[in-house]
Short mmCIF file of C-alpha atoms and ligand atoms in Angstrom, two decimals:
data_model
loop_
_atom_site.label_atom_id
_atom_site.label_comp_id
_atom_site.label_asym_id
_atom_site.label_seq_id
_atom_site.Cartn_x
_atom_site.Cartn_y
_atom_site.Cartn_z
CA MET J 1 64.81 10.49 175.57
CA ARG J 2 62.79 11.43 178.80
CA VAL J 3 59.30 11.56 178.37
CA ASN J 4 57.62 14.48 180.05
CA PRO J 5 53.97 14.34 179.31
CA SER J 6 51.60 17.54 179.74
CA LEU J 7 49.65 18.02 182.85
CA THR J 8 46.28 17.29 180.52
CA SER J 9 48.07 14.20 178.80
CA ARG J 10 48.77 13.07 182.41
CA LEU J 11 45.21 13.01 183.33
CA ARG J 12 43.93 11.96 180.18
CA ILE J 13 46.15 8.64 180.75
CA ALA J 14 45.07 8.47 184.23
CA PHE J 15 41.05 8.75 183.12
CA VAL J 16 41.78 6.25 180.45
CA VAL J 17 43.55 3.76 182.69
CA LEU J 18 40.47 4.22 185.22
CA LEU J 19 38.20 3.43 182.20
CA LEU J 20 40.29 0.68 181.21
CA LEU J 21 40.12 -0.89 184.45
CA LEU J 22 36.62 -0.57 185.28
CA GLY J 23 35.55 -1.73 182.10
CA ALA J 24 37.82 -4.77 182.23
CA VAL J 25 36.58 -5.51 185.65
CA SER J 26 32.97 -4.77 184.79
CA PHE J 27 33.22 -6.97 181.57
CA LEU J 28 34.85 -9.96 183.46
CA GLY J 29 32.36 -9.56 186.12
CA VAL J 30 29.22 -9.27 184.59
CA GLY J 31 30.85 -12.29 182.04
CA ARG J 32 31.30 -14.53 184.67
CA LEU J 33 28.08 -13.76 186.59
CA PHE J 34 26.18 -14.53 183.25
CA GLN J 35 28.27 -17.93 182.93
CA ILE J 36 27.25 -19.12 186.23
CA ARG J 37 23.89 -18.36 186.00
CA VAL J 38 23.70 -20.62 182.48
CA ASN J 39 25.71 -23.08 184.28
CA TYR J 40 23.54 -23.40 187.03
CA GLU J 41 20.39 -23.18 184.49
CA ASP J 42 22.11 -26.18 182.51
CA ASP J 43 22.66 -28.23 185.37
CA LEU J 44 19.40 -27.91 186.79
CA THR J 45 17.59 -28.81 183.72
CA ARG J 46 20.00 -31.54 183.40
CA TYR J 47 19.56 -32.86 186.90
CA PHE J 48 15.82 -32.53 186.60
CA GLN J 49 15.97 -34.69 183.39
CA VAL J 50 17.89 -37.20 185.10
CA GLU J 51 15.40 -37.55 187.80
CA VAL J 52 12.68 -37.79 184.90
CA GLN J 53 14.88 -40.24 183.68
CA SER J 54 14.97 -42.32 186.73
CA GLU J 55 11.09 -42.51 186.63
CA ARG J 56 11.24 -43.87 183.26
CA LEU J 57 13.69 -46.69 183.89
CA ARG J 58 11.28 -47.35 187.10
CA SER J 59 8.54 -47.59 184.44
CA ALA J 60 10.21 -49.60 181.95
CA PHE J 61 11.27 -52.26 184.84
CA ILE J 62 7.30 -52.28 185.49
CA LEU J 63 6.81 -53.32 181.79
CA GLU J 64 9.56 -55.83 182.14
CA GLN J 65 8.25 -57.40 185.29
CA ALA J 66 4.91 -57.32 183.32
CA ALA J 67 6.00 -59.11 180.34
CA ALA J 68 7.72 -61.98 182.68
CA ARG J 69 4.84 -62.35 184.75
CA PRO J 70 1.36 -61.98 183.45
CA ALA J 71 -1.21 -60.41 185.32
CA THR J 72 -3.60 -63.88 185.12
CA PRO J 73 -2.19 -67.51 185.30
CA HIS J 74 -3.54 -68.61 182.22
CA GLN J 75 -1.53 -65.99 180.53
CA LYS J 76 1.83 -67.08 179.29
CA PRO J 77 5.03 -64.59 179.67
CA ASN J 78 5.26 -62.76 176.85
CA PRO J 79 9.24 -62.51 175.54
CA ALA J 80 8.72 -60.07 172.82
CA ALA J 81 7.20 -57.76 175.32
CA LEU J 82 10.09 -58.48 177.76
CA ASN J 83 12.42 -57.71 175.21
CA GLN J 84 10.73 -54.69 174.34
CA ALA J 85 10.47 -53.22 178.22
CA ALA J 86 14.63 -54.33 178.29
CA LYS J 87 15.31 -52.34 175.30
CA SER J 88 13.24 -49.34 176.45
CA PHE J 89 15.38 -49.64 179.89
CA SER J 90 18.62 -49.86 178.02
CA ASP J 91 17.63 -46.86 175.74
CA GLY J 92 16.83 -44.90 178.95
CA VAL J 93 19.93 -45.78 180.39
CA ALA J 94 21.94 -44.63 177.60
CA ARG J 95 19.86 -41.40 177.60
CA ALA J 96 20.54 -41.23 181.57
CA GLN J 97 24.41 -41.53 180.89
CA ASP J 98 24.43 -38.45 178.03
CA LEU J 99 22.62 -36.69 180.88
CA ILE J 100 24.78 -37.12 183.62
CA GLY J 101 27.97 -36.78 181.80
CA ASP J 102 31.04 -36.58 184.16
CA ASN J 103 28.83 -36.63 187.72
CA ALA J 104 30.58 -39.58 189.42
CA ASP J 105 28.11 -40.06 192.14
CA LEU J 106 25.11 -40.33 189.63
CA THR J 107 27.30 -42.58 187.30
CA ASN J 108 27.87 -44.99 190.34
CA ARG J 109 24.21 -44.66 191.09
CA LEU J 110 23.13 -45.53 187.17
CA ASN J 111 25.60 -48.60 187.42
CA ARG J 112 24.12 -49.77 190.50
CA LEU J 113 20.69 -49.71 188.82
CA VAL J 114 21.77 -51.33 185.81
CA ALA J 115 23.68 -54.02 187.57
CA SER J 116 20.70 -55.06 189.68
CA GLU J 117 18.33 -54.56 186.51
CA THR J 118 20.65 -57.06 184.60
CA GLY J 119 20.44 -59.23 187.59
CA TRP J 120 16.70 -59.29 187.95
CA ARG J 121 16.49 -60.10 184.55
CA THR J 122 19.45 -62.92 184.45
CA SER J 123 17.74 -64.46 187.79
CA VAL J 124 14.29 -63.62 187.52
CA GLY J 125 12.83 -62.50 183.96
CA ALA J 126 15.08 -65.10 181.95
CA PRO J 127 13.71 -68.01 184.13
CA LEU J 128 10.14 -67.01 184.13
CA VAL J 129 9.90 -66.64 180.25
CA ARG J 130 11.62 -69.94 179.97
CA GLY J 131 8.74 -71.12 182.42
CA GLU J 132 10.73 -71.81 185.53
CA VAL J 133 9.79 -70.37 188.65
CA PRO J 134 12.68 -68.65 190.62
CA GLY J 135 12.75 -68.81 194.38
CA PRO J 136 10.08 -66.34 195.96
CA GLY J 137 12.90 -64.79 198.37
CA VAL J 138 15.51 -64.30 195.34
CA GLU J 139 12.64 -62.45 193.00
CA ARG J 140 11.50 -60.13 196.13
CA ARG J 141 15.01 -59.42 196.95
CA LEU J 142 16.33 -58.45 193.30
CA THR J 143 12.89 -56.78 192.75
CA ALA J 144 13.52 -54.44 195.51
CA ALA J 145 17.24 -53.82 194.87
CA VAL J 146 16.37 -52.56 191.44
CA THR J 147 13.50 -50.36 192.81
CA ALA J 148 15.69 -49.09 195.38
CA SER J 149 18.35 -48.44 192.72
CA ALA J 150 16.25 -46.32 190.74
CA GLU J 151 14.88 -44.37 193.67
CA SER J 152 18.59 -44.03 194.80
CA LEU J 153 19.21 -42.60 190.95
CA ALA J 154 16.11 -40.10 191.50
CA THR J 155 17.44 -39.10 195.11
CA GLY J 156 20.83 -38.46 193.54
CA ALA J 157 19.59 -36.20 190.76
CA ARG J 158 17.53 -33.97 193.36
CA ASP J 159 20.96 -33.81 195.62
CA SER J 160 22.69 -32.90 192.42
CA GLN J 161 20.11 -30.26 191.61
CA ASP J 162 20.37 -28.79 195.36
CA ASP J 163 24.46 -29.02 194.90
CA ALA J 164 23.97 -27.20 191.55
CA ARG J 165 22.26 -24.49 193.42
CA SER J 166 24.52 -24.09 196.32
CA LYS J 167 27.63 -24.07 193.80
CA ALA J 168 25.81 -21.35 191.97
CA ARG J 169 25.21 -19.19 194.86
CA ARG J 170 28.94 -19.72 196.02
CA ASP J 171 30.36 -18.79 192.79
CA THR J 172 28.17 -15.68 192.41
CA ARG J 173 29.42 -14.73 195.95
CA ASN J 174 33.23 -15.61 194.97
CA THR J 175 32.70 -13.26 191.49
CA MET J 176 31.21 -10.38 193.48
CA TYR J 177 34.06 -10.40 195.88
CA LEU J 178 36.24 -10.65 193.02
CA VAL J 179 34.45 -7.91 191.25
CA ILE J 180 34.86 -5.56 194.45
CA VAL J 181 38.48 -6.48 194.91
CA GLY J 182 39.00 -5.38 191.23
CA LEU J 183 37.04 -2.26 191.82
CA LEU J 184 39.09 -1.23 194.65
CA GLY J 185 42.52 -2.00 192.54
CA ALA J 186 41.26 0.22 189.92
CA VAL J 187 40.61 3.03 192.32
CA VAL J 188 43.75 2.16 194.11
CA ALA J 189 45.73 2.04 190.53
CA VAL J 190 44.19 5.44 189.97
CA MET J 191 44.78 7.00 193.13
CA ILE J 192 48.35 6.03 192.90
CA LEU J 193 48.25 7.72 189.65
CA PHE J 194 46.89 10.77 190.51
CA PHE J 195 49.17 11.09 193.64
CA GLY J 196 52.03 10.77 191.31
CA LEU J 197 50.77 13.34 188.94
CA ILE J 198 50.18 15.81 192.23
CA ASN J 199 53.78 14.84 193.53
CA SER J 200 55.54 15.48 190.40
CA MET J 201 54.12 19.38 190.47
CA ARG J 202 54.19 19.91 194.18
CA ALA J 203 58.02 20.07 194.61
CA PRO J 204 58.51 22.33 191.32
CA LEU J 205 55.59 24.26 192.66
CA GLU J 206 57.21 24.83 196.04
CA ARG J 207 60.39 25.68 194.43
CA LEU J 208 58.75 28.27 192.48
CA VAL J 209 56.89 29.56 195.55
CA GLN J 210 60.00 29.94 197.34
CA GLY J 211 61.96 31.87 194.44
CA ALA J 212 59.04 34.16 193.91
CA ARG J 213 59.32 35.00 197.80
CA ARG J 214 63.16 35.45 197.67
CA LEU J 215 62.71 37.46 194.57
CA ALA J 216 59.84 39.71 196.12
CA GLY J 217 62.36 40.01 199.19
CA GLY J 218 64.77 41.90 196.53
CA ASN J 219 66.94 38.83 195.71
CA LEU J 220 67.19 39.42 192.14
CA LYS J 221 69.52 36.72 191.54
CA THR J 222 67.13 34.20 192.24
CA ARG J 223 66.51 31.54 189.90
CA VAL J 224 64.66 28.19 189.82
CA GLU J 225 65.43 24.62 188.92
CA VAL J 226 62.91 24.00 186.05
CA GLY J 227 60.88 20.61 186.32
CA GLY J 228 57.77 18.75 186.54
CA PRO J 229 54.97 18.71 183.71
CA VAL J 230 55.43 20.62 180.80
CA GLU J 231 53.37 23.68 182.24
CA ILE J 232 55.00 23.90 185.23
CA ALA J 233 58.46 23.67 183.35
CA ALA J 234 56.97 26.46 181.27
CA LEU J 235 56.27 28.39 184.31
CA GLY J 236 59.81 28.02 185.84
CA THR J 237 61.16 28.92 182.58
CA ALA J 238 59.16 31.89 182.49
CA PHE J 239 59.87 32.74 186.13
CA ASN J 240 63.61 32.62 185.26
CA ASP J 241 63.28 35.05 182.26
CA MET J 242 61.35 37.14 184.48
CA ALA J 243 64.13 37.21 186.92
CA ASP J 244 66.89 37.69 184.28
CA SER J 245 64.79 40.82 183.09
CA LEU J 246 64.40 42.39 186.71
CA GLU J 247 67.95 41.82 187.28
CA ARG J 248 68.59 43.31 183.90
CA ASP J 249 66.19 46.35 184.96
CA ALA J 250 67.75 46.74 188.20
CA ARG J 251 71.52 46.62 186.77
CA GLU J 252 70.49 49.59 184.46
CA ARG J 253 68.61 51.22 186.94
CA ASP J 254 71.34 51.00 189.08
CA ARG J 255 73.87 52.38 185.88
CA VAL J 256 71.36 55.09 185.46
CA GLU J 257 71.32 56.04 189.40
CA GLN J 258 74.91 56.05 189.42
CA MET J 259 75.04 58.25 186.57
CA LYS J 260 72.91 60.59 187.90
CA ASP J 261 74.73 60.93 191.33
CA ASP J 262 77.87 61.31 189.74
CA PHE J 263 76.36 64.07 187.66
CA VAL J 264 75.02 65.77 190.78
CA LEU J 265 78.23 65.08 192.40
CA THR J 266 80.12 66.63 189.73
CA VAL J 267 77.96 69.60 189.08
CA SER J 268 77.45 70.55 192.58
CA HIS J 269 81.09 70.61 193.47
CA GLU J 270 81.74 72.90 190.03
CA LEU J 271 79.32 75.04 191.34
CA ARG J 272 80.50 75.43 194.81
CA THR J 273 83.64 77.64 193.95
CA PRO J 274 81.83 80.38 191.64
CA VAL J 275 79.04 80.45 194.13
CA THR J 276 81.55 81.11 196.98
CA VAL J 277 82.98 83.98 194.46
CA VAL J 278 79.96 85.46 193.85
CA LYS J 279 78.84 85.13 197.79
CA GLY J 280 82.14 86.62 198.64
CA PHE J 281 82.23 89.38 196.64
CA ALA J 282 78.54 90.32 197.27
CA GLU J 283 79.31 90.53 201.25
CA MET J 284 82.49 92.37 200.25
CA LEU J 285 80.42 95.48 198.34
CA THR J 286 77.71 95.04 201.15
CA GLU J 287 80.47 95.72 203.60
CA GLN J 288 81.67 98.95 201.29
CA ARG J 289 78.24 100.59 201.75
CA ARG J 290 79.39 104.24 202.02
CA SER J 291 80.57 103.97 198.18
CA LEU J 292 77.43 102.59 196.93
CA ASN J 293 74.15 104.34 196.68
CA ALA J 294 70.94 102.96 198.24
CA ARG J 295 69.88 100.71 195.13
CA GLN J 296 73.54 99.35 194.71
CA TYR J 297 73.44 98.52 198.24
CA GLU J 298 70.27 96.80 198.33
CA ALA J 299 71.44 94.47 195.22
CA ALA J 300 74.31 93.58 196.74
CA GLU J 301 72.24 92.32 199.49
CA VAL J 302 69.88 90.64 197.89
CA ILE J 303 72.79 89.17 195.69
CA ALA J 304 74.90 87.83 198.91
CA GLU J 305 71.73 86.61 200.28
CA SER J 306 70.68 84.60 197.41
CA ALA J 307 74.37 83.01 196.70
CA GLY J 308 74.15 82.30 200.51
CA GLN J 309 70.76 80.07 199.83
CA LEU J 310 72.58 78.66 196.65
CA GLN J 311 75.48 78.03 198.61
CA LYS J 312 73.53 76.03 201.19
CA MET J 313 71.53 74.22 198.59
CA ILE J 314 74.73 73.42 196.90
CA ASN J 315 76.23 71.77 199.81
CA ASP J 316 73.05 70.11 200.91
CA LEU J 317 72.94 68.37 197.32
CA LEU J 318 76.62 67.44 197.59
CA ASP J 319 75.69 66.04 200.99
CA LEU J 320 73.28 64.00 199.40
CA ALA J 321 74.97 63.06 196.44
CA ARG J 322 78.10 61.66 198.47
CA SER J 323 75.92 59.70 200.77
CA ASP J 324 74.43 57.95 198.10
CA ALA J 325 77.59 57.54 196.67
CA GLY J 326 78.87 56.06 200.02
CA LYS J 327 81.47 58.80 200.06
CA LEU J 328 79.51 60.77 202.63
CA ARG J 329 82.44 59.99 205.67
CA ILE J 330 81.61 60.54 209.09
CA GLU J 331 84.09 60.48 211.97
CA SER J 332 82.72 59.02 215.06
CA ARG J 333 83.79 59.23 218.52
CA PRO J 334 82.42 59.35 222.02
CA THR J 335 80.70 62.93 222.20
CA SER J 336 79.28 64.63 225.18
CA VAL J 337 75.46 64.97 224.68
CA ARG J 338 75.06 68.08 226.66
CA SER J 339 78.27 70.00 224.92
CA LEU J 340 76.74 69.13 221.63
CA ALA J 341 73.27 70.19 222.74
CA GLN J 342 74.44 73.25 223.99
CA ARG J 343 76.78 74.35 221.49
CA ILE J 344 73.88 73.99 218.55
CA GLY J 345 71.57 75.98 220.97
CA ARG J 346 74.15 78.65 221.43
CA GLN J 347 74.47 78.71 217.53
CA MET J 348 71.05 78.76 216.68
CA ARG J 349 69.78 81.19 219.61
CA PRO J 350 70.24 84.68 217.46
CA HIS J 351 67.63 83.21 214.75
CA PHE J 352 65.12 82.28 217.60
CA GLU J 353 65.72 85.79 219.17
CA GLU J 354 65.07 87.13 215.97
CA ARG J 355 61.60 85.70 215.64
CA GLU J 356 61.11 86.27 219.75
CA GLN J 357 60.79 82.84 220.18
CA ARG J 358 61.71 80.73 223.38
CA LEU J 359 64.43 78.06 223.11
CA THR J 360 64.73 75.91 225.87
CA VAL J 361 67.40 72.74 225.95
CA SER J 362 67.07 70.03 228.38
CA VAL J 363 69.64 67.29 228.72
CA GLU J 364 69.12 64.77 231.22
CA LYS J 365 71.16 64.13 234.01
CA ASN J 366 74.38 61.62 233.63
CA LEU J 367 73.98 61.08 230.09
CA PRO J 368 76.59 58.67 228.83
CA GLU J 369 78.33 59.85 225.66
CA VAL J 370 76.88 59.21 222.09
CA GLU J 371 79.11 57.46 219.43
CA ALA J 372 78.62 60.56 217.02
CA ASP J 373 80.59 62.89 214.45
CA PRO J 374 79.66 65.97 216.47
CA ASP J 375 79.76 68.38 213.22
CA ARG J 376 77.25 66.04 211.37
CA ILE J 377 74.98 65.57 214.36
CA GLY J 378 75.36 69.25 215.12
CA GLN J 379 74.30 69.54 211.70
CA VAL J 380 70.97 67.76 212.01
CA LEU J 381 70.06 69.47 215.01
CA ALA J 382 70.80 72.55 213.56
CA ASN J 383 68.51 71.71 210.74
CA LEU J 384 65.74 70.27 213.27
CA LEU J 385 66.12 73.88 214.99
CA THR J 386 66.17 75.68 212.07
CA ASN J 387 62.89 74.25 210.55
CA ALA J 388 61.01 74.78 214.13
CA ASN J 389 62.43 78.40 213.92
CA LYS J 390 61.22 78.68 210.24
CA TYR J 391 57.82 76.91 210.41
CA SER J 392 57.04 78.30 214.03
CA PRO J 393 55.16 81.66 214.37
CA GLU J 394 56.53 84.38 216.19
CA GLY J 395 56.39 84.12 219.95
CA ALA J 396 56.45 80.11 219.65
CA SER J 397 58.17 77.97 222.10
CA VAL J 398 60.78 75.19 221.05
CA ARG J 399 62.49 72.53 222.80
CA LEU J 400 65.41 70.58 222.21
CA ALA J 401 65.83 67.56 224.59
CA ALA J 402 68.27 64.82 224.92
CA SER J 403 67.50 61.63 227.27
CA ARG J 404 68.57 58.07 227.58
CA VAL J 405 65.98 55.34 225.90
CA GLY J 406 67.27 51.88 226.59
CA ASP J 407 71.01 51.37 225.09
CA GLU J 408 70.46 54.83 223.04
CA ILE J 409 70.19 58.58 223.61
CA GLU J 410 67.08 60.04 222.12
CA PHE J 411 67.21 63.79 220.66
CA ALA J 412 63.98 65.35 220.22
CA VAL J 413 63.06 68.70 218.77
CA THR J 414 59.79 70.15 219.68
CA ASP J 415 57.70 72.98 218.60
CA ASP J 416 54.30 74.20 219.09
CA GLY J 417 53.90 75.73 215.48
CA PRO J 418 51.42 74.60 212.59
CA GLY J 419 52.29 70.85 212.74
CA LEU J 420 51.87 68.45 209.97
CA GLY J 421 49.01 65.99 208.97
CA ALA J 422 49.31 62.31 208.81
CA ASP J 423 49.68 62.07 205.12
CA GLU J 424 52.36 64.95 205.37
CA LEU J 425 54.29 62.87 208.08
CA ASP J 426 54.44 60.22 205.38
CA HIS J 427 56.58 62.14 203.01
CA VAL J 428 58.54 64.51 205.32
CA PHE J 429 62.11 62.68 204.82
CA GLU J 430 61.70 62.42 200.97
CA ARG J 431 63.98 64.72 199.03
CA PHE J 432 62.54 68.11 197.65
CA TRP J 433 59.27 67.41 199.27
CA ARG J 434 57.80 70.39 201.21
CA ALA J 435 54.11 70.92 202.62
CA GLU J 436 51.60 72.63 200.38
CA SER J 437 50.58 74.93 203.22
CA GLY J 438 50.66 78.56 202.99
CA GLU J 439 53.05 78.53 206.26
CA THR J 440 55.65 76.28 204.23
CA GLN J 441 55.36 78.34 201.15
CA SER J 442 55.64 81.68 202.67
CA VAL J 443 59.59 80.34 203.88
CA GLY J 444 62.20 79.67 201.96
CA GLY J 445 63.48 76.16 201.50
CA THR J 446 64.66 73.32 199.42
CA GLY J 447 63.21 70.45 200.66
CA LEU J 448 66.39 68.72 201.70
CA GLY J 449 67.20 69.46 205.01
CA LEU J 450 65.33 66.58 206.52
CA ALA J 451 66.82 64.06 203.93
CA ILE J 452 69.88 65.06 204.75
CA ALA J 453 69.11 64.81 208.45
CA LYS J 454 67.84 61.02 207.97
CA SER J 455 70.94 59.92 205.80
CA LEU J 456 73.33 61.32 208.41
CA VAL J 457 71.31 59.55 211.47
CA GLU J 458 71.26 56.25 209.46
CA LEU J 459 75.02 56.69 208.74
CA HIS J 460 75.50 56.71 212.55
CA GLY J 461 73.37 53.37 212.93
CA GLY J 462 70.67 55.60 214.26
CA ALA J 463 66.94 56.18 213.35
CA ILE J 464 64.92 59.46 213.03
CA SER J 465 60.96 59.86 213.12
CA ALA J 466 58.36 62.68 213.60
CA ASN J 467 54.84 63.16 214.94
CA SER J 468 52.51 65.78 215.06
CA THR J 469 49.11 67.02 215.72
CA PRO J 470 48.27 69.50 213.04
CA GLY J 471 47.66 72.89 214.77
CA GLU J 472 49.57 71.90 218.05
CA GLY J 473 53.21 71.19 216.78
CA ALA J 474 55.42 68.75 215.95
CA THR J 475 58.21 66.53 217.28
CA PHE J 476 61.15 65.30 215.27
CA ARG J 477 63.44 62.55 217.30
CA PHE J 478 65.92 60.75 216.43
CA VAL J 479 68.31 58.11 218.37
CA LEU J 480 71.97 57.35 218.59
CA PRO J 481 74.07 54.61 220.16
CA ILE J 482 75.91 55.04 223.59
CA ALA J 483 79.49 55.32 222.68
CA LYS J 484 80.94 51.71 224.35
CA ASP J 485 84.12 53.07 225.67
CA GLY J 486 82.69 56.73 226.21
CA ARG J 487 82.47 58.14 229.85
CA ARG J 488 79.60 59.31 231.91
CA ALA J 489 79.03 62.94 231.98
CA PRO J 490 80.22 64.25 235.36
CA GLN J 491 77.96 64.52 238.30
CA ARG J 492 76.66 68.20 238.24
CA THR J 493 73.27 69.62 238.31
CA ALA J 494 72.62 70.49 234.77
CA ARG J 495 71.28 73.65 233.67
CA ARG J 496 68.11 71.67 232.46
CA THR J 497 66.22 74.84 231.22
CA LYS J 498 67.77 77.67 229.38
CA LYS J 499 65.88 80.68 228.18
CA ALA J 500 67.11 81.47 224.99
CA GLY J 501 64.13 83.44 223.60
CA VAL J 502 64.63 87.14 224.11
CA ALA J 503 61.71 89.06 223.77
CA ARG J 504 62.29 92.35 222.48
P1 ADP E 1 62.83 72.81 203.86
O1 ADP E 1 62.48 73.37 205.07
O2 ADP E 1 64.03 73.47 203.32
O3 ADP E 1 61.37 72.94 203.06
P2 ADP E 1 63.11 70.37 204.82
O4 ADP E 1 63.58 69.10 204.38
O5 ADP E 1 63.79 70.51 206.09
O6 ADP E 1 63.02 71.41 203.47
O7 ADP E 1 61.72 70.23 205.36
C1 ADP E 1 60.71 69.45 204.48
C2 ADP E 1 59.03 70.30 204.83
O8 ADP E 1 58.25 69.69 206.18
C3 ADP E 1 59.25 71.53 204.92
O9 ADP E 1 59.18 72.14 203.73
C4 ADP E 1 57.93 71.51 205.85
O10 ADP E 1 56.71 71.98 204.87
C5 ADP E 1 57.88 70.45 206.83
N1 ADP E 1 58.57 70.59 207.85
C6 ADP E 1 59.89 70.61 208.44
N2 ADP E 1 59.71 70.92 209.68
C7 ADP E 1 58.79 71.20 209.88
C8 ADP E 1 58.14 71.61 211.63
N3 ADP E 1 58.75 71.63 212.33
N4 ADP E 1 56.82 72.03 211.48
C9 ADP E 1 56.07 71.99 209.99
N5 ADP E 1 56.47 71.71 209.01
C10 ADP E 1 57.86 71.15 208.94
#
């Protein structure tokens, strides 16, 4: 079974480990320092007592000397006092041995003292008590040996005190080093734990960030590998659930969109025939003017006009629905820009003349052919010119221009009509959007023309845009790719400016 503790458990474990390690290091360190201190004090006391004991032994030896050699010549040596002093010396030795313990140096010194004192007692004390006088040199030598040994024991005890002090200092220093090493070890252990914790979170979090970016970029198939601490794993699972639900919603949305497109396509298609029939009959009636009275004629005209608008709207809707369904076919071929622009200019001119507007068609010299379906691009140009014609006031100037921009041909329709505000420009290519201004509302329209223009230009691999200064007019421009195997336009002077507006 794979254990996967939660983040909080991992943090808790890390803190407990840190506390245990710090506690252990502190406990051992402080215990050891305490022990060093106690040992030091014990040793100091012990060696001080050994020093005191050496003084006692020296005093006992002086008493032995006094018992063996009385202060005045008429006094006799006192064997009982000598024995008493010798016993006191032996007791002192026993006590000193206890205190010295396993200190070899002091044991040697004590043994030397005992040996020299025994030598003195055998060769000097005992003969004196028996009334024999030892040789003067012998007594002086042996007495000096005992005194020197006692002094040596006292010196040894003092040296041992110094040694104990140095040892305590050394041990304290070493213990401090050990404690520092232990603390550093604890910190390193906890850092390893924390880094492990962070590492265990980093990879799954990184996967989540990448996944979120891919999802935000529109790849709804994105899923992340679930892993890491429980909380991060839960986040990963939630992310995958969210991606599932988004994908489900997107599928459902696509399905509904598809149904809607199919519906619009079918309805538009079905409406086209009856509307064409109605328009045809209405037009037929208007042609029979003589057999109609004025009201009937007017009604027939209204029916024909309305049927025409309806037919245009149905055609626009059909185009958009086909474009959405990917069924809008364009047949691109190398197309002469000049011929196209002039043809559309010619077709549109009557509308401009009707409103006493001036239309100029200007095509740059030597333009290469564009890769385009001439009917569809003609439709785009007609839509843009129709708008310029509709929304600009009578007497306005409109210009259709074509020029080369890099590897593309740019078409631009410019008018000096009312123009559009910045926030209106944001919506101008949206379906069914129409400006709320009085100028727009007073003119008929469906809000579909620019949406169709956009989708047709994009189908050609081009791009369309609009800019405008309100009150000063608007320019709609789009670019198309130059035909790869197209021809250059023949070298002849273009009729750059064509006066199309006719002042009546
Ligand atoms: P329609 O002309 O049928 O309303 P369009 O899609 O062609 O639909 O245009 C959308 C809207 O953009 C128009 O209703 C109008 O408000 C605005 N518009 C388009 N062309 C111009 C223009 N040349 N000058 C000012 N406004 C325009």
